[in-house]
XYZ file of C-alpha atoms in Angstrom:
156
model
C -1.686 -18.216 -3.439
C -5.148 -17.085 -2.332
C -5.736 -16.857 -6.174
C -5.329 -21.355 -5.959
C -6.846 -21.824 -3.032
C -10.252 -20.495 -4.865
C -9.874 -22.097 -7.849
C -9.712 -25.551 -5.998
C -12.287 -24.208 -3.681
C -14.346 -23.638 -7.206
C -13.402 -27.153 -8.642
C -14.272 -28.701 -6.011
C -18.028 -27.243 -6.146
C -17.694 -24.577 -3.234
C -18.515 -20.589 -3.375
C -15.509 -19.370 -1.954
C -17.170 -16.161 -0.034
C -19.752 -17.354 0.706
C -18.413 -21.688 1.728
C -15.213 -20.618 2.769
C -13.110 -16.784 3.725
C -10.167 -16.546 1.581
C -8.081 -13.719 2.452
C -4.956 -12.917 -0.364
C -1.229 -10.792 0.263
C 0.218 -8.522 -2.149
C -2.618 -6.753 -4.179
C -1.834 -8.092 -6.974
C -4.650 -7.060 -9.704
C -6.122 -10.874 -9.228
C -6.568 -10.075 -6.367
C -8.203 -6.919 -6.722
C -10.672 -7.988 -9.378
C -11.232 -11.640 -6.790
C -12.298 -8.615 -3.705
C -14.925 -6.848 -5.788
C -16.302 -9.842 -7.082
C -16.336 -11.136 -3.691
C -14.730 -14.797 -4.228
C -11.928 -13.102 -1.652
C -12.346 -11.428 1.491
C -9.419 -8.821 0.930
C -5.677 -8.722 0.024
C -2.891 -6.992 2.153
C -0.750 -4.972 0.877
C 1.645 -2.181 0.947
C 4.887 -3.820 1.237
C 5.596 -3.935 -2.242
C 5.797 -0.353 -1.817
C 9.187 -1.003 0.863
C 12.065 -0.344 -2.397
C 10.193 3.258 -2.150
C 11.028 3.335 1.162
C 14.063 2.912 0.454
C 14.999 5.354 -2.262
C 13.066 7.748 -0.002
C 16.059 7.154 2.926
C 18.726 6.914 0.553
C 18.338 10.306 -0.528
C 17.913 11.347 2.684
C 20.804 9.373 3.693
C 22.445 11.263 0.502
C 20.905 14.678 1.656
C 20.751 15.587 5.327
C 23.821 15.467 7.045
C 24.650 13.688 10.768
C 21.545 11.670 9.032
C 21.668 8.212 11.742
C 19.994 4.655 10.492
C 16.997 4.170 12.464
C 13.991 1.582 12.318
C 11.150 2.148 10.265
C 7.917 0.421 10.092
C 5.541 1.032 8.315
C 2.247 -0.369 7.315
C -0.272 -2.382 5.749
C -3.211 -2.389 5.006
C -6.650 -4.610 3.403
C -8.464 -3.695 0.378
C -11.482 -4.836 0.521
C -14.910 -5.068 -0.376
C -15.679 -1.714 1.292
C -12.795 0.700 -0.163
C -12.149 -1.684 -3.457
C -14.363 0.199 -5.269
C -12.460 3.327 -4.431
C -8.654 1.134 -4.888
C -8.960 -1.403 -6.726
C -8.393 0.700 -10.215
C -5.374 2.874 -8.372
C -3.531 -0.873 -7.714
C -5.089 -2.655 -11.278
C -3.025 0.728 -13.439
C -1.434 2.844 -11.192
C -0.206 5.849 -12.055
C 3.413 5.678 -10.113
C 4.203 9.346 -11.385
C 0.935 10.756 -9.182
C 2.635 10.010 -6.117
C 5.121 12.131 -4.983
C 7.469 9.301 -3.272
C 9.490 12.710 -1.556
C 6.731 13.561 0.246
C 8.023 11.479 2.264
C 11.255 12.294 3.166
C 12.870 12.424 7.267
C 11.162 16.157 7.819
C 12.855 18.381 10.629
C 9.296 18.163 12.840
C 10.007 14.576 13.150
C 12.585 12.518 13.595
C 10.488 9.668 11.953
C 8.989 7.967 7.992
C 5.653 8.583 7.866
C 5.558 5.410 4.892
C 1.835 4.283 4.759
C 0.910 2.661 1.490
C -3.083 4.236 1.873
C -1.121 8.151 1.928
C 0.596 7.297 -1.820
C -3.117 6.200 -2.602
C -4.922 8.598 -1.395
C -1.379 10.902 -3.637
C -3.357 9.494 -5.912
C -6.880 9.946 -6.180
C -5.688 13.518 -5.573
C -3.876 13.557 -8.594
C -7.262 12.394 -10.905
C -9.510 14.011 -8.882
C -7.515 17.904 -9.939
C -6.819 15.846 -13.430
C -10.669 15.945 -13.832
C -12.142 19.000 -11.827
C -13.366 17.453 -8.764
C -12.082 17.620 -5.307
C -10.857 14.778 -3.903
C -12.352 12.237 -1.948
C -11.601 11.525 1.852
C -9.598 8.423 2.734
C -11.872 5.720 3.538
C -10.141 4.825 7.078
C -7.665 2.065 6.952
C -7.377 -0.819 10.228
C -3.688 -1.121 10.054
C -3.265 -5.502 9.833
C 0.512 -5.848 10.413
C 3.106 -3.507 10.408
C 6.818 -4.831 9.005
C 10.283 -3.125 10.068
C 13.371 -2.505 7.665
C 16.994 -1.849 9.322
C 18.451 0.604 7.221
C 22.302 0.412 8.522
C 24.585 3.461 7.148
C 27.205 2.255 4.933
C 30.629 1.389 7.464
């Protein structure tokens, strides 16, 4: 919808990012591109990883005796002009093999999940750095812009 709004603004002779600020949702390649060229203020996303979080929880349910249902919160995060150069390429051409989703499993030291899409992107940056022989960059500080919840029920 944000992409359509931007195209409509342009066809009306307005300049997105100057005359009107538009924010998007989904971390789509088109949205990332529009953030890069400053037609879109930000694209908020990470919720597409909910399927990965569900698989992590299903694995824990199978592996951990006494695993109990819980409410899971995970943040969505903004890709903005300030961090698009760092994270945009990872989202435009993701290397999901570089993400260690097992690291997000329930840990004995805590009773909740640390699901965060920016942690996945940081893992991918670390993998790229290791492959290139460069030190990994510290992740940019992210302001949590929204929280999503999903309740996983134990089978009856």
